[in-house]
Coordinates of C-alpha atoms in Angstrom, one line a residue:
Chain A
X1 CA 0.0 0.0 0.0
X2 CA 1.4 3.4 -0.9
X3 CA 1.7 6.0 1.9
X4 CA -0.9 8.4 0.5
X5 CA -3.5 5.6 0.5
X6 CA -3.0 4.8 4.1
X7 CA -3.3 8.5 4.9
X8 CA -6.6 8.6 3.0
X9 CA -7.9 5.8 5.1
X10 CA -7.0 7.5 8.4
X11 CA -8.4 10.8 7.1
X12 CA -11.6 8.9 6.5
X13 CA -11.7 8.2 10.2
X14 CA -13.4 4.8 10.0
X15 CA -10.4 2.9 8.9
X16 CA -9.3 0.4 11.6
X17 CA -6.9 -0.8 8.9
X18 CA -5.1 2.5 9.0
X19 CA -4.6 2.6 12.7
X20 CA -1.7 0.2 13.2
X21 CA 0.7 1.8 10.8
X22 CA -0.2 5.3 11.9
X23 CA 0.0 4.8 15.6
X24 CA 3.1 2.6 15.4
X25 CA 5.4 5.6 15.6
X26 CA 3.4 7.7 18.1
X27 CA 2.9 4.7 20.4
X28 CA 6.7 4.4 20.8
X29 CA 6.9 8.0 21.6
X30 CA 4.0 7.7 24.0
X31 CA 5.7 4.9 25.8
X32 CA 8.8 7.1 26.2
X33 CA 6.8 9.9 27.7
X34 CA 5.0 7.6 30.1
X35 CA 8.4 6.3 31.3
X36 CA 9.7 9.8 31.6
X37 CA 6.5 10.4 33.7
X38 CA 8.0 8.4 36.5
X39 CA 10.7 11.0 37.0
X40 CA 8.1 13.7 37.5
X41 CA 6.3 14.6 34.3
X42 CA 3.1 12.7 34.3
X43 CA 1.3 12.6 31.1
X44 CA -1.8 10.6 31.9
X45 CA -4.0 11.9 34.6
X46 CA -1.5 14.0 36.6
X47 CA -3.8 14.8 39.4
X48 CA -5.0 11.2 39.8
X49 CA -1.5 9.6 39.7
X50 CA -0.1 12.4 41.9
X51 CA -2.8 11.8 44.4
X52 CA -2.1 8.1 44.7
X53 CA 1.6 8.7 45.1
X54 CA 1.0 11.3 47.9
X55 CA -1.5 8.9 49.6
X56 CA 1.0 6.0 49.3
X57 CA 3.9 8.0 50.7
X58 CA 1.7 9.4 53.5
X59 CA 0.5 6.0 54.7
X60 CA 3.9 4.3 54.3
X61 CA 6.3 7.0 55.2
X62 CA 5.1 10.5 56.2
X63 CA 2.4 9.7 58.8
X64 CA 4.5 7.1 60.7
X65 CA 7.4 9.6 60.8
X66 CA 5.1 12.4 61.9
X67 CA 3.7 10.2 64.7
X68 CA 7.3 9.4 65.8
X69 CA 8.2 13.0 66.0
X70 CA 4.9 13.8 67.8
X71 CA 5.4 11.0 70.3
X72 CA 9.0 12.0 71.0
X73 CA 8.0 15.5 71.9
X74 CA 4.8 14.4 73.7
X75 CA 6.1 15.8 77.0
X76 CA 7.4 19.0 75.4
X77 CA 10.9 19.9 74.2
X78 CA 12.2 19.6 77.7
X79 CA 11.0 16.1 77.9
X80 CA 12.5 15.2 74.5
X81 CA 15.8 16.7 75.6
X82 CA 15.7 14.9 78.9
X83 CA 15.2 11.6 77.1
X84 CA 18.0 12.2 74.6
X85 CA 20.3 13.4 77.2
X86 CA 19.9 10.5 79.6
X87 CA 23.3 9.0 80.0
X88 CA 22.7 5.7 78.2
X89 CA 20.7 7.3 75.3
X90 CA 23.3 9.9 74.8
X91 CA 26.2 7.4 74.8
X92 CA 24.3 5.0 72.5
X93 CA 23.7 7.9 70.0
X94 CA 27.3 9.1 70.3
X95 CA 28.7 5.6 69.8
X96 CA 26.4 5.1 66.8
X97 CA 27.3 8.4 65.1
X98 CA 31.0 8.1 65.8
X99 CA 31.2 4.5 64.7
X100 CA 29.2 5.3 61.6
X101 CA 31.6 8.1 60.7
X102 CA 34.5 5.9 61.3
X103 CA 33.0 3.1 59.2
X104 CA 32.1 5.6 56.5
X105 CA 35.7 6.8 56.4
X106 CA 37.2 3.3 56.3
X107 CA 34.7 2.4 53.6
X108 CA 35.7 5.5 51.6
X109 CA 39.3 4.3 51.4
X110 CA 38.8 0.5 51.3
X111 CA 35.7 0.5 49.2
X112 CA 37.5 2.6 46.6
X113 CA 40.5 0.4 46.7
X114 CA 38.4 -2.7 46.3
X115 CA 36.5 -1.1 43.4
X116 CA 39.8 -0.2 41.8
X117 CA 41.1 -3.8 42.2
X118 CA 37.9 -5.2 40.7
X119 CA 38.0 -2.9 37.6
X120 CA 41.7 -2.3 37.0
X121 CA 43.5 -5.4 38.3
X122 CA 43.6 -8.7 36.4
X123 CA 44.3 -10.7 39.6
X124 CA 43.0 -14.3 39.8
X125 CA 39.8 -14.7 41.8
X126 CA 38.6 -11.2 40.8
X127 CA 35.3 -12.7 39.5
X128 CA 34.8 -14.5 42.8
X129 CA 35.5 -11.4 44.8
X130 CA 33.1 -9.4 42.6
X131 CA 30.3 -11.9 43.4
X132 CA 30.8 -12.0 47.2
X133 CA 31.0 -8.2 47.6
X134 CA 27.2 -8.2 47.6
X135 CA 26.9 -10.9 50.2
X136 CA 26.3 -8.4 53.0
X137 CA 23.3 -7.1 51.0
X138 CA 21.8 -10.5 50.6
X139 CA 22.6 -11.9 54.0
X140 CA 20.2 -11.3 56.9
X141 CA 22.2 -9.1 59.2
X142 CA 21.6 -11.4 62.2
X143 CA 23.4 -14.1 60.2
X144 CA 26.3 -11.7 59.8
X145 CA 26.1 -11.2 63.6
X146 CA 26.2 -15.0 64.2
X147 CA 29.2 -15.3 61.8
X148 CA 31.1 -12.6 63.6
X149 CA 30.4 -14.0 67.1
X150 CA 31.5 -17.4 66.0
X151 CA 34.8 -16.1 64.6
X152 CA 35.5 -13.2 66.9
X153 CA 33.5 -14.2 70.0
X154 CA 34.6 -15.7 73.3
X155 CA 35.0 -19.1 71.6
X156 CA 37.0 -17.7 68.7
X157 CA 38.9 -20.4 66.9
X158 CA 41.6 -17.9 66.0
X159 CA 42.0 -16.5 69.5
X160 CA 40.7 -13.1 68.8
X161 CA 37.9 -12.0 71.1
X162 CA 36.1 -8.8 70.1
X163 CA 32.9 -9.6 71.9
X164 CA 31.5 -6.9 74.2
X165 CA 34.0 -4.4 72.7
X166 CA 33.5 -1.4 70.5
X167 CA 35.9 -2.9 68.0
X168 CA 33.4 -5.7 67.6
X169 CA 30.7 -3.2 66.8
X170 CA 33.1 -1.5 64.3
X171 CA 33.8 -4.9 62.7
X172 CA 30.1 -5.7 62.4
X173 CA 29.3 -2.3 60.9
X174 CA 32.2 -2.6 58.4
X175 CA 30.8 -6.0 57.4
X176 CA 27.3 -4.8 56.6
X177 CA 28.3 -1.5 54.9
X178 CA 31.1 -3.0 52.7
X179 CA 29.2 -3.0 49.4
X180 CA 28.1 0.6 49.2
X181 CA 31.3 2.4 48.2
X182 CA 32.4 -0.5 46.1
X183 CA 29.2 -0.6 44.1
X184 CA 28.9 3.1 43.6
X185 CA 32.5 3.6 42.5
X186 CA 32.9 0.5 40.4
X187 CA 30.6 1.5 37.5
X188 CA 32.1 5.0 37.4
X189 CA 35.6 3.5 37.2
X190 CA 34.4 1.0 34.5
X191 CA 33.2 3.9 32.4
X192 CA 36.2 6.1 33.0
X193 CA 37.5 7.2 29.7
X194 CA 41.0 5.7 29.5
X195 CA 41.8 8.2 26.8
X196 CA 41.7 10.9 29.5
X197 CA 44.5 9.2 31.3
X198 CA 46.6 8.7 28.2
X199 CA 46.0 12.4 27.3
X200 CA 47.2 13.4 30.7
X201 CA 50.2 11.2 30.4
X202 CA 51.2 12.6 27.0
X203 CA 50.9 16.1 28.6
X204 CA 53.5 15.0 31.1
X205 CA 51.4 13.9 34.1
X206 CA 52.9 11.2 36.3
X207 CA 50.8 8.3 37.4
X208 CA 50.2 10.0 40.8
X209 CA 49.2 13.3 39.1
X210 CA 46.9 11.4 36.8
X211 CA 45.2 9.7 39.8
X212 CA 45.0 12.9 41.8
X213 CA 43.9 15.3 39.0
X214 CA 42.0 13.1 36.6
X215 CA 40.7 9.9 38.2
X216 CA 40.0 11.1 41.7
X217 CA 37.9 14.1 40.7
X218 CA 36.0 11.9 38.3
X219 CA 35.1 9.2 40.8
X220 CA 34.8 11.6 43.8
X221 CA 31.0 12.1 43.5
X222 CA 30.5 8.3 43.5
X223 CA 32.9 8.0 46.4
X224 CA 30.9 10.6 48.3
X225 CA 27.6 9.0 47.5
X226 CA 28.8 5.6 48.5
X227 CA 30.3 6.8 51.7
X228 CA 27.0 8.6 52.6
X229 CA 25.0 5.4 52.0
X230 CA 27.5 3.4 54.1
X231 CA 27.1 6.0 56.9
X232 CA 23.3 5.8 56.7
X233 CA 23.5 2.0 56.8
X234 CA 25.8 1.9 59.8
X235 CA 23.6 4.4 61.6
X236 CA 20.6 2.1 61.4
X237 CA 22.3 -1.2 62.0
X238 CA 20.8 -3.5 64.5
X239 CA 21.0 -7.2 63.6
X240 CA 24.8 -7.6 63.1
X241 CA 25.8 -5.7 66.2
X242 CA 23.2 -7.0 68.7
X243 CA 25.1 -10.3 69.3
X244 CA 28.8 -9.3 69.2
X245 CA 28.3 -6.0 71.1
X246 CA 26.7 -7.6 74.1
X247 CA 24.7 -4.4 74.4
X248 CA 26.5 -3.0 77.3
X249 CA 24.6 0.2 78.0
X250 CA 27.0 3.2 78.0
X251 CA 29.7 1.1 76.3
X252 CA 28.8 -1.0 73.3
X253 CA 25.1 -0.5 72.9
X254 CA 24.2 1.2 69.6
X255 CA 21.2 3.5 69.1
X256 CA 19.0 1.0 67.3
X257 CA 19.4 -1.6 70.1
X258 CA 18.9 1.1 72.7
X259 CA 15.6 2.0 71.1
X260 CA 14.5 -1.7 71.0
X261 CA 15.3 -1.9 74.7
X262 CA 13.3 1.2 75.5
X263 CA 10.3 -0.3 73.8
X264 CA 10.8 -3.5 75.8
X265 CA 10.7 -1.3 78.9
X266 CA 7.5 0.4 77.7
X267 CA 9.2 3.7 77.4
X268 CA 7.7 4.8 74.1
X269 CA 8.8 8.5 74.6
X270 CA 12.4 7.5 75.1
X271 CA 12.4 5.2 72.0
X272 CA 10.7 7.9 70.0
X273 CA 13.1 10.6 71.1
X274 CA 16.3 8.7 70.1
X275 CA 14.6 7.6 66.9
X276 CA 13.8 11.2 66.1
X277 CA 17.5 12.1 66.5
X278 CA 18.5 9.2 64.1
X279 CA 15.8 10.4 61.8
X280 CA 17.3 13.9 61.8
X281 CA 20.8 12.7 61.2
X282 CA 19.5 10.5 58.3
X283 CA 17.7 13.6 56.8
X284 CA 20.9 15.6 57.0
X285 CA 22.7 12.7 55.2
X286 CA 20.1 12.5 52.5
X287 CA 20.2 16.2 51.9
X288 CA 24.0 15.9 51.6
X289 CA 23.5 13.1 49.1
X290 CA 21.2 15.3 47.0
X291 CA 23.7 18.1 47.1
X292 CA 26.3 15.7 45.7
X293 CA 24.0 14.6 43.0
X294 CA 23.3 18.2 42.0
X295 CA 27.0 18.9 41.9
X296 CA 27.4 15.9 39.5
X297 CA 24.5 16.9 37.4
X298 CA 25.8 20.4 36.9
X299 CA 29.1 19.0 35.7
X300 CA 27.9 16.4 33.3
Chain B
X1 CA 61.3 17.9 14.9
X2 CA 61.6 14.7 12.8
X3 CA 60.3 11.3 13.6
X4 CA 62.0 8.1 12.6
X5 CA 60.4 4.8 12.9
X6 CA 62.6 1.8 12.0
X7 CA 61.6 -1.9 11.9
X8 CA 58.7 -1.6 14.3
X9 CA 56.6 -4.7 14.9
X10 CA 53.7 -5.0 17.3
X11 CA 51.4 -8.0 17.9
X12 CA 48.3 -8.1 20.0
X13 CA 48.0 -11.8 20.7
X14 CA 47.8 -13.5 17.4
X15 CA 47.1 -10.3 15.5
X16 CA 50.0 -8.6 13.9
X17 CA 49.1 -5.0 14.1
X18 CA 52.4 -3.8 12.7
X19 CA 55.0 -5.8 10.8
X20 CA 58.5 -4.3 10.3
X21 CA 57.2 -0.8 9.7
X22 CA 59.7 1.9 8.8
X23 CA 58.8 5.5 8.2
X24 CA 60.6 8.8 8.2
X25 CA 58.7 11.9 8.9
X26 CA 60.6 15.1 8.2
X27 CA 60.6 18.0 10.6
X28 CA 57.8 20.5 10.2
X29 CA 55.7 18.3 7.8
X30 CA 52.1 17.5 8.0
X31 CA 51.8 13.8 7.4
X32 CA 48.7 11.6 7.1
X33 CA 48.7 7.9 8.0
X34 CA 46.1 6.6 5.7
X35 CA 44.5 3.2 5.4
X36 CA 41.5 1.0 6.1
X37 CA 40.5 0.3 9.7
X38 CA 42.6 -2.4 11.3
X39 CA 45.5 -1.5 9.1
X40 CA 47.8 -0.6 11.9
X41 CA 47.9 3.2 11.5
X42 CA 46.5 4.0 14.9
X43 CA 48.8 1.5 16.5
X44 CA 51.8 3.2 14.8
X45 CA 50.7 6.6 16.1
X46 CA 50.4 5.2 19.6
X47 CA 53.8 3.6 19.3
X48 CA 55.2 7.0 18.4
X49 CA 53.5 8.5 21.3
X50 CA 54.6 5.8 23.7
X51 CA 51.1 4.7 24.5
X52 CA 52.0 1.3 23.1
X53 CA 55.3 -0.5 23.4
X54 CA 56.6 -2.0 20.2
X55 CA 57.7 -5.7 20.3
X56 CA 60.7 -4.7 18.3
X57 CA 62.1 -1.8 16.4
X58 CA 63.1 1.7 17.2
X59 CA 61.3 5.1 17.5
X60 CA 63.4 8.3 17.3
X61 CA 62.0 11.7 18.0
X62 CA 64.2 14.7 17.1
X63 CA 67.1 12.4 16.7
X64 CA 66.8 10.9 20.2
X65 CA 65.9 7.3 20.8
X66 CA 62.5 7.4 22.4
X67 CA 61.7 3.7 22.2
X68 CA 61.7 3.1 25.9
X69 CA 60.7 6.6 27.0
X70 CA 57.3 6.8 28.7
X71 CA 54.7 9.1 27.0
X72 CA 55.3 11.7 29.7
X73 CA 58.9 12.3 28.5
X74 CA 58.5 12.1 24.7
X75 CA 57.3 15.7 24.2
X76 CA 54.4 14.6 22.0
X77 CA 50.9 16.2 21.9
X78 CA 48.2 13.6 21.3
X79 CA 44.7 14.3 20.2
X80 CA 42.1 11.5 20.4
X81 CA 39.2 10.7 18.2
X82 CA 36.8 11.1 21.1
X83 CA 38.5 14.2 22.4
X84 CA 39.5 12.8 25.8
X85 CA 38.4 16.0 27.4
X86 CA 38.9 16.3 31.1
X87 CA 35.2 16.5 31.9
X88 CA 35.5 17.9 35.4
X89 CA 37.5 20.9 34.2
X90 CA 36.6 24.0 32.4
X91 CA 37.9 24.6 28.9
X92 CA 40.5 27.0 30.4
X93 CA 41.7 24.4 32.9
X94 CA 41.8 21.7 30.3
X95 CA 44.1 23.7 28.2
X96 CA 46.2 24.8 31.2
X97 CA 46.6 21.3 32.4
X98 CA 50.0 20.5 30.9
X99 CA 51.3 23.9 32.1
X100 CA 49.9 23.7 35.6
X101 CA 51.3 20.3 36.4
X102 CA 54.7 21.8 35.4
X103 CA 54.1 24.5 38.1
X104 CA 54.5 27.4 35.7
X105 CA 53.7 30.8 37.1
X106 CA 50.0 31.6 37.1
X107 CA 50.3 34.7 35.0
X108 CA 52.3 32.9 32.4
X109 CA 49.7 30.1 32.2
X110 CA 46.8 32.6 31.9
X111 CA 48.5 34.4 29.1
X112 CA 49.4 31.2 27.2
X113 CA 45.9 29.8 27.6
X114 CA 44.4 33.0 26.3
X115 CA 46.7 32.9 23.3
X116 CA 45.8 29.2 22.6
X117 CA 42.1 29.7 23.0
X118 CA 42.3 32.6 20.5
X119 CA 44.2 30.3 18.1
X120 CA 41.4 27.7 18.3
X121 CA 38.6 30.3 18.4
X122 CA 37.3 29.3 21.8
X123 CA 38.0 32.6 23.7
X124 CA 34.4 33.0 24.7
X125 CA 34.1 29.4 26.0
X126 CA 36.9 29.5 28.5
X127 CA 34.7 29.0 31.5
X128 CA 32.5 26.3 30.0
X129 CA 32.7 22.6 30.7
X130 CA 33.4 20.2 27.8
X131 CA 29.9 18.9 28.0
X132 CA 28.6 22.3 27.0
X133 CA 30.6 22.3 23.8
X134 CA 29.9 20.8 20.4
X135 CA 32.1 18.0 19.1
X136 CA 34.1 20.3 16.9
X137 CA 34.7 22.7 19.7
X138 CA 35.8 19.9 22.0
X139 CA 38.3 18.8 19.5
X140 CA 39.7 22.3 19.0
X141 CA 40.0 22.5 22.8
X142 CA 41.9 19.1 22.8
X143 CA 44.2 20.5 20.2
X144 CA 44.9 23.7 22.2
X145 CA 45.5 21.5 25.2
X146 CA 48.0 19.4 23.3
X147 CA 49.7 22.5 21.8
X148 CA 50.0 24.2 25.2
X149 CA 53.1 22.2 26.3
X150 CA 54.8 23.1 23.0
X151 CA 55.2 19.5 21.9
X152 CA 58.0 18.4 19.5
X153 CA 55.5 16.6 17.5
X154 CA 51.7 16.6 17.3
X155 CA 49.9 13.3 16.8
X156 CA 46.2 13.2 16.0
X157 CA 44.3 9.9 16.0
X158 CA 41.3 10.2 13.6
X159 CA 40.8 13.7 14.9
X160 CA 37.7 14.4 12.9
X161 CA 36.3 10.8 12.9
X162 CA 33.5 11.5 15.4
X163 CA 32.3 14.7 13.8
X164 CA 29.6 15.2 11.2
X165 CA 30.5 15.8 7.6
X166 CA 30.2 19.6 7.5
X167 CA 32.2 20.2 10.7
X168 CA 34.8 17.7 9.4
X169 CA 35.3 19.7 6.2
X170 CA 35.7 23.0 8.1
X171 CA 38.1 21.5 10.7
X172 CA 40.2 20.0 7.9
X173 CA 40.9 23.3 6.2
X174 CA 41.4 24.8 9.7
X175 CA 44.0 22.2 10.6
X176 CA 45.8 22.9 7.4
X177 CA 45.9 26.7 8.1
X178 CA 46.8 26.0 11.8
X179 CA 49.8 24.0 10.7
X180 CA 50.9 26.7 8.3
X181 CA 50.9 29.0 11.3
X182 CA 52.4 26.7 14.0
X183 CA 54.7 24.5 12.0
X184 CA 54.9 21.7 14.5
X185 CA 55.7 18.3 13.0
X186 CA 52.2 16.8 12.7
X187 CA 51.0 13.3 12.0
X188 CA 47.4 12.4 11.8
X189 CA 45.6 9.2 11.2
X190 CA 42.6 8.9 8.9
X191 CA 40.8 6.4 6.8
X192 CA 39.4 9.1 4.6
X193 CA 41.5 9.5 1.5
X194 CA 39.9 12.8 0.6
X195 CA 40.9 14.1 4.1
X196 CA 44.5 12.9 3.6
X197 CA 44.8 14.4 0.1
X198 CA 43.3 17.7 1.2
X199 CA 45.3 18.2 4.4
X200 CA 48.6 16.4 4.2
X201 CA 52.0 17.2 2.6
X202 CA 52.9 13.6 2.7
X203 CA 50.8 10.5 2.9
X204 CA 51.8 7.1 4.4
X205 CA 49.4 4.4 3.1
X206 CA 49.1 1.5 5.5
X207 CA 47.2 -1.7 5.3
X208 CA 47.5 -5.1 7.1
X209 CA 50.2 -3.7 9.4
X210 CA 52.7 -2.7 6.7
X211 CA 53.5 0.5 4.8
X212 CA 52.2 0.2 1.3
X213 CA 53.5 3.4 -0.1
X214 CA 54.8 6.9 0.9
X215 CA 54.5 10.0 -1.1
X216 CA 52.9 13.3 -1.7
X217 CA 49.2 13.3 -2.5
X218 CA 50.0 13.9 -6.2
X219 CA 52.6 11.1 -6.4
X220 CA 50.3 8.6 -4.8
X221 CA 47.3 9.6 -7.0
X222 CA 49.3 9.7 -10.2
X223 CA 51.8 6.9 -9.6
X224 CA 50.3 4.4 -7.1
X225 CA 52.7 1.5 -6.6
X226 CA 49.9 -1.1 -6.3
X227 CA 46.3 -1.8 -7.2
X228 CA 45.5 -1.4 -3.5
X229 CA 47.0 2.1 -3.3
X230 CA 45.4 3.1 -6.5
X231 CA 41.9 1.9 -5.6
X232 CA 42.2 3.3 -2.0
X233 CA 43.2 6.8 -3.2
X234 CA 40.4 7.4 -5.7
X235 CA 37.8 5.9 -7.9
X236 CA 38.9 3.2 -10.2
X237 CA 37.3 1.0 -12.8
X238 CA 38.7 -2.0 -14.7
X239 CA 39.2 -2.2 -18.4
X240 CA 40.7 -5.2 -20.0
X241 CA 42.0 -6.4 -16.7
X242 CA 43.8 -3.1 -15.9
X243 CA 42.8 -0.5 -13.3
X244 CA 42.2 2.9 -14.6
X245 CA 40.8 6.1 -13.2
X246 CA 37.3 6.7 -14.6
X247 CA 38.3 10.3 -15.6
X248 CA 41.2 9.0 -17.5
X249 CA 39.0 7.4 -20.2
X250 CA 38.6 9.1 -23.6
X251 CA 35.3 8.6 -25.3
X252 CA 34.8 8.8 -29.1
X253 CA 31.8 8.3 -31.4
X254 CA 34.1 7.1 -34.3
X255 CA 36.7 4.3 -34.2
X256 CA 40.1 5.7 -33.1
X257 CA 43.6 4.1 -32.8
X258 CA 43.8 2.0 -29.7
X259 CA 40.1 2.6 -28.8
X260 CA 37.8 -0.3 -28.3
X261 CA 34.1 -0.5 -28.8
X262 CA 31.7 -0.2 -25.9
X263 CA 28.0 0.2 -25.3
X264 CA 26.6 2.9 -23.0
X265 CA 24.4 1.1 -20.4
X266 CA 23.4 4.2 -18.4
X267 CA 24.1 7.9 -18.2
X268 CA 23.9 9.6 -14.8
X269 CA 24.2 13.4 -14.5
X270 CA 25.8 14.5 -11.2
X271 CA 25.9 18.3 -11.7
X272 CA 29.1 19.1 -13.6
X273 CA 30.2 15.6 -14.1
X274 CA 28.5 12.8 -15.8
X275 CA 28.9 9.2 -14.9
X276 CA 28.8 6.8 -17.9
X277 CA 28.3 3.1 -17.2
X278 CA 29.7 1.0 -20.0
X279 CA 29.4 -2.5 -21.3
X280 CA 32.7 -3.7 -22.9
X281 CA 32.2 -7.2 -24.4
X282 CA 30.0 -8.1 -21.4
X283 CA 32.4 -6.5 -18.9
X284 CA 31.2 -3.6 -16.8
X285 CA 33.1 -0.4 -16.4
X286 CA 32.4 3.2 -15.9
X287 CA 33.8 6.5 -17.1
X288 CA 33.6 10.0 -15.7
X289 CA 33.2 12.8 -18.3
X290 CA 32.3 16.4 -18.2
X291 CA 28.8 17.5 -19.1
X292 CA 30.2 19.1 -22.3
X293 CA 31.7 15.9 -23.5
X294 CA 28.5 14.0 -22.7
X295 CA 26.4 16.5 -24.7
X296 CA 28.9 16.6 -27.6
X297 CA 28.8 12.8 -28.0
X298 CA 25.1 12.8 -27.4
X299 CA 25.5 10.0 -24.9
X300 CA 22.4 7.9 -24.2
X301 CA 21.6 4.5 -23.1
X302 CA 22.3 1.8 -25.8
X303 CA 24.6 4.1 -27.9
X304 CA 27.6 2.4 -29.4
X305 CA 30.9 4.3 -28.6
X306 CA 34.6 3.8 -28.6
X307 CA 36.8 4.2 -25.5
X308 CA 40.5 4.6 -24.9
X309 CA 42.1 4.5 -21.4
X310 CA 44.8 7.3 -21.1
X311 CA 46.8 5.9 -18.3
X312 CA 46.6 2.6 -16.5
X313 CA 48.5 1.8 -13.4
X314 CA 50.5 -1.1 -14.8
X315 CA 51.9 1.2 -17.5
X316 CA 53.4 3.6 -14.9
X317 CA 54.0 1.5 -11.9
X318 CA 57.6 0.9 -12.7
X319 CA 58.5 4.6 -12.1
X320 CA 57.3 4.5 -8.5
X321 CA 58.7 1.8 -6.4
X322 CA 57.6 1.9 -2.7
X323 CA 59.7 4.6 -1.0
X324 CA 58.9 3.4 2.5
X325 CA 62.1 4.3 4.1
X326 CA 65.7 5.2 3.6

């Protein structure tokens, strides 16, 4: 059939025959717009879809969080402050935040090193390493806790006992947060334009200068994003630390476990107050992550 | 500064990228490495730059043995097909890179960068990021960046390969003019014979990892040393088993000495030139004539004419043995 003929049919309006060839193109385009809609520009029924999303977010996220904040300040700001500032709450929060920062920093260095190894090194067993990096994602954290207490607990077969010590908490947090920096940096390293490095070399840059001035700035946003995620993960960790830490209040008890204990004691306000602090820290971290993403978007 | 490549071989596994390649590139020249993809020309360029190590052979730059020197110490400027722009730096800082890692004084760097951006017509884009530039602009930035460190030789790997046809044409002419201004020994890789002929003083034709012929564009076009070079450098057709340029065929409507009969199978007008498809005793060939000739002979499909090739490669090949090296 010649193109004009099919146009005629569609112009006639009744031609179901003419529909497939004519809508073929637009339908592809339509699909694209619909997908784009997920990132904010809704094409079909913006009000309806938007309404559902807001409802969903409200039920699942916003209302519970609002209740949490409300409960934590139920006896006023003074009450909130009193709860947060009670010795055990405060030390649990301090331990959690300090440990999370430490874990984030170690991850920043080691995660980047591991990603580098996975992408740039041709060492044997690389494929295997690449596979097990994700294990902490897949593993229930309590299993990680059991593993750690078996290896580094009082009955340690290698004679290293980290149980009831802060180093045990650190180890547990390192275990569960390992994949974040590796998995954010790895794809960026993979896509790193090797020509850039060669260009820099031909301009006289040493290997160190190439790393510092070309590679590092390119992967820095990914490193920052991964580190932020690792920090957030460590902040919220419960399962892997609950066994090895022994939950010594004021010493090895992390915030999440402290909150659990408060609920056990029926102290809802105390649990809510510490939770609210964690929530606030998480929010700060998320804002940070968004700032990083904006920074990247501006550059690319 | 001259470049001398002697007996260079390079294998990638089983694949012989370069086999005993020897080339002399005189100081101040603009040389094209021309050939089909996979012919070894990019590998040769990378060997000269130190980005690949040859398995055997010697590379000299400016009379100094550079074979084992790392790229950092060869004094070459390298321009990549896909620009290799430092994406996280502004145009200005890209161009300044080579100078700033040498810890030159800030004022000197600023002045030099300004000069270079002027040279490549990017003054007003100094504070943009590469992602905000077009392909042609990015490549000009890459060129300024390479020139900033005053390299002994400038090496360009398919510099216009990623650009669209119009920009390509503009940049070609621009590169030629730039070279006339800057005079740095320049070698560029291309698979486009038109580009090589238009820009280069000297062309090195490469295929299958060996140098096929070296010469000026005219020499190569007029006196190709092999069927390969002849057919790679311009249009060819085959008459009586011999390669001939389609514009080197005389057409007559009467029998002439040395002319053979042919039948016009199709006449295609392409503006000024006219393509005449011919049937010579069942063999297909084609000739390129001017519009005037076509009208004079009243060429049309089915017309019986007589043709006489003016030059064929085999009749002149003896005068141009491959001049690969000395």
